[in-house]
PDB file of C-alpha atoms in Angstrom:
ATOM      1  CA  MET A   1      -0.896 105.905  85.110  1.00 66.00           C
ATOM      2  CA  GLU A   2      -1.656 105.264  81.468  1.00 78.00           C
ATOM      3  CA  ASN A   3      -2.557 101.665  82.238  1.00 84.00           C
ATOM      4  CA  VAL A   4      -4.565 102.440  85.401  1.00 84.00           C
ATOM      5  CA  GLY A   5      -2.306 100.309  87.585  1.00 84.00           C
ATOM      6  CA  LYS A   6      -2.281  97.310  85.252  1.00 91.00           C
ATOM      7  CA  ILE A   7       0.947  95.817  83.928  1.00 91.00           C
ATOM      8  CA  ASP A   8       1.552  93.571  80.960  1.00 93.00           C
ATOM      9  CA  ASP A   9       2.465  90.026  82.019  1.00 95.00           C
ATOM     10  CA  LYS A  10       5.587  90.127  79.829  1.00 96.00           C
ATOM     11  CA  VAL A  11       6.840  93.290  81.544  1.00 93.00           C
ATOM     12  CA  LEU A  12       6.433  91.650  84.943  1.00 95.00           C
ATOM     13  CA  GLU A  13       8.084  88.471  83.692  1.00 97.00           C
ATOM     14  CA  ASN A  14      11.044  90.521  82.403  1.00 97.00           C
ATOM     15  CA  PHE A  15      11.308  92.267  85.783  1.00 96.00           C
ATOM     16  CA  PHE A  16      11.636  88.957  87.620  1.00 97.00           C
ATOM     17  CA  GLU A  17      13.938  87.452  84.969  1.00 98.00           C
ATOM     18  CA  ALA A  18      16.256  90.424  85.491  1.00 98.00           C
ATOM     19  CA  GLY A  19      16.785  89.133  89.030  1.00 97.00           C
ATOM     20  CA  TYR A  20      14.339  91.247  90.999  1.00 97.00           C
ATOM     21  CA  TYR A  21      11.984  89.862  93.647  1.00 96.00           C
ATOM     22  CA  LYS A  22       8.499  90.770  94.855  1.00 96.00           C
ATOM     23  CA  GLU A  23      10.000  92.965  97.577  1.00 97.00           C
ATOM     24  CA  LYS A  24      11.747  95.104  94.953  1.00 97.00           C
ATOM     25  CA  LEU A  25       8.510  95.251  92.967  1.00 96.00           C
ATOM     26  CA  VAL A  26       6.761  96.715  96.006  1.00 97.00           C
ATOM     27  CA  ASP A  27       9.637  99.184  96.521  1.00 97.00           C
ATOM     28  CA  SER A  28       9.374 100.237  92.869  1.00 94.00           C
ATOM     29  CA  ILE A  29       5.612 100.759  93.049  1.00 93.00           C
ATOM     30  CA  VAL A  30       5.964 102.858  96.210  1.00 95.00           C
ATOM     31  CA  ALA A  31       8.766 104.949  94.647  1.00 95.00           C
ATOM     32  CA  ILE A  32       6.711 105.604  91.512  1.00 90.00           C
ATOM     33  CA  GLY A  33       3.705 106.570  93.631  1.00 91.00           C
ATOM     34  CA  GLU A  34       5.785 108.926  95.753  1.00 94.00           C
ATOM     35  CA  LYS A  35       7.193 110.628  92.660  1.00 92.00           C
ATOM     36  CA  ALA A  36       3.731 110.994  91.135  1.00 89.00           C
ATOM     37  CA  ILE A  37       2.386 112.595  94.313  1.00 91.00           C
ATOM     38  CA  THR A  38       5.321 114.959  94.849  1.00 88.00           C
ATOM     39  CA  ASN A  39       5.203 116.085  91.206  1.00 88.00           C
ATOM     40  CA  MET A  40       1.437 116.455  90.988  1.00 90.00           C
ATOM     41  CA  LEU A  41       0.762 118.176  94.315  1.00 88.00           C
ATOM     42  CA  PRO A  42       2.621 121.455  93.704  1.00 85.00           C
ATOM     43  CA  ASN A  43       1.621 121.552  90.040  1.00 89.00           C
ATOM     44  CA  VAL A  44      -2.081 121.188  90.807  1.00 92.00           C
ATOM     45  CA  THR A  45      -2.285 123.230  94.017  1.00 92.00           C
ATOM     46  CA  LYS A  46       0.211 125.941  92.962  1.00 89.00           C
ATOM     47  CA  ILE A  47       1.465 125.994  96.572  1.00 83.00           C
ATOM     48  CA  PRO A  48       4.977 127.462  96.487  1.00 77.00           C
ATOM     49  CA  ILE A  49       7.852 125.383  97.750  1.00 74.00           C
ATOM     50  CA  ASP A  50       9.030 126.370 101.220  1.00 75.00           C
ATOM     51  CA  PHE A  51      12.764 126.319 100.575  1.00 77.00           C
ATOM     52  CA  PRO A  52      15.040 128.145  98.121  1.00 83.00           C
ATOM     53  CA  GLU A  53      15.353 126.562  94.716  1.00 79.00           C
ATOM     54  CA  ALA A  54      18.804 125.255  93.819  1.00 84.00           C
ATOM     55  CA  ALA A  55      20.831 127.210  91.303  1.00 88.00           C
ATOM     56  CA  PRO A  56      20.839 125.674  87.807  1.00 90.00           C
ATOM     57  CA  LEU A  57      23.810 123.467  86.993  1.00 92.00           C
ATOM     58  CA  ASN A  58      26.101 124.799  84.272  1.00 82.00           C
TER      59      ASN A  58
END
């Protein structure tokens, strides 16, 4: 989000050198987008969740 969807070439190069492929890159982008949406939506709209919150872990 800070980089408006742009990634440094070295970061991408490191991703592929770590053994990942374009398919995993797409999966990662989708996962990040899903997390951004599911975190932003309730925070911005203040719509309450429709299920009981889990008890805190001790």
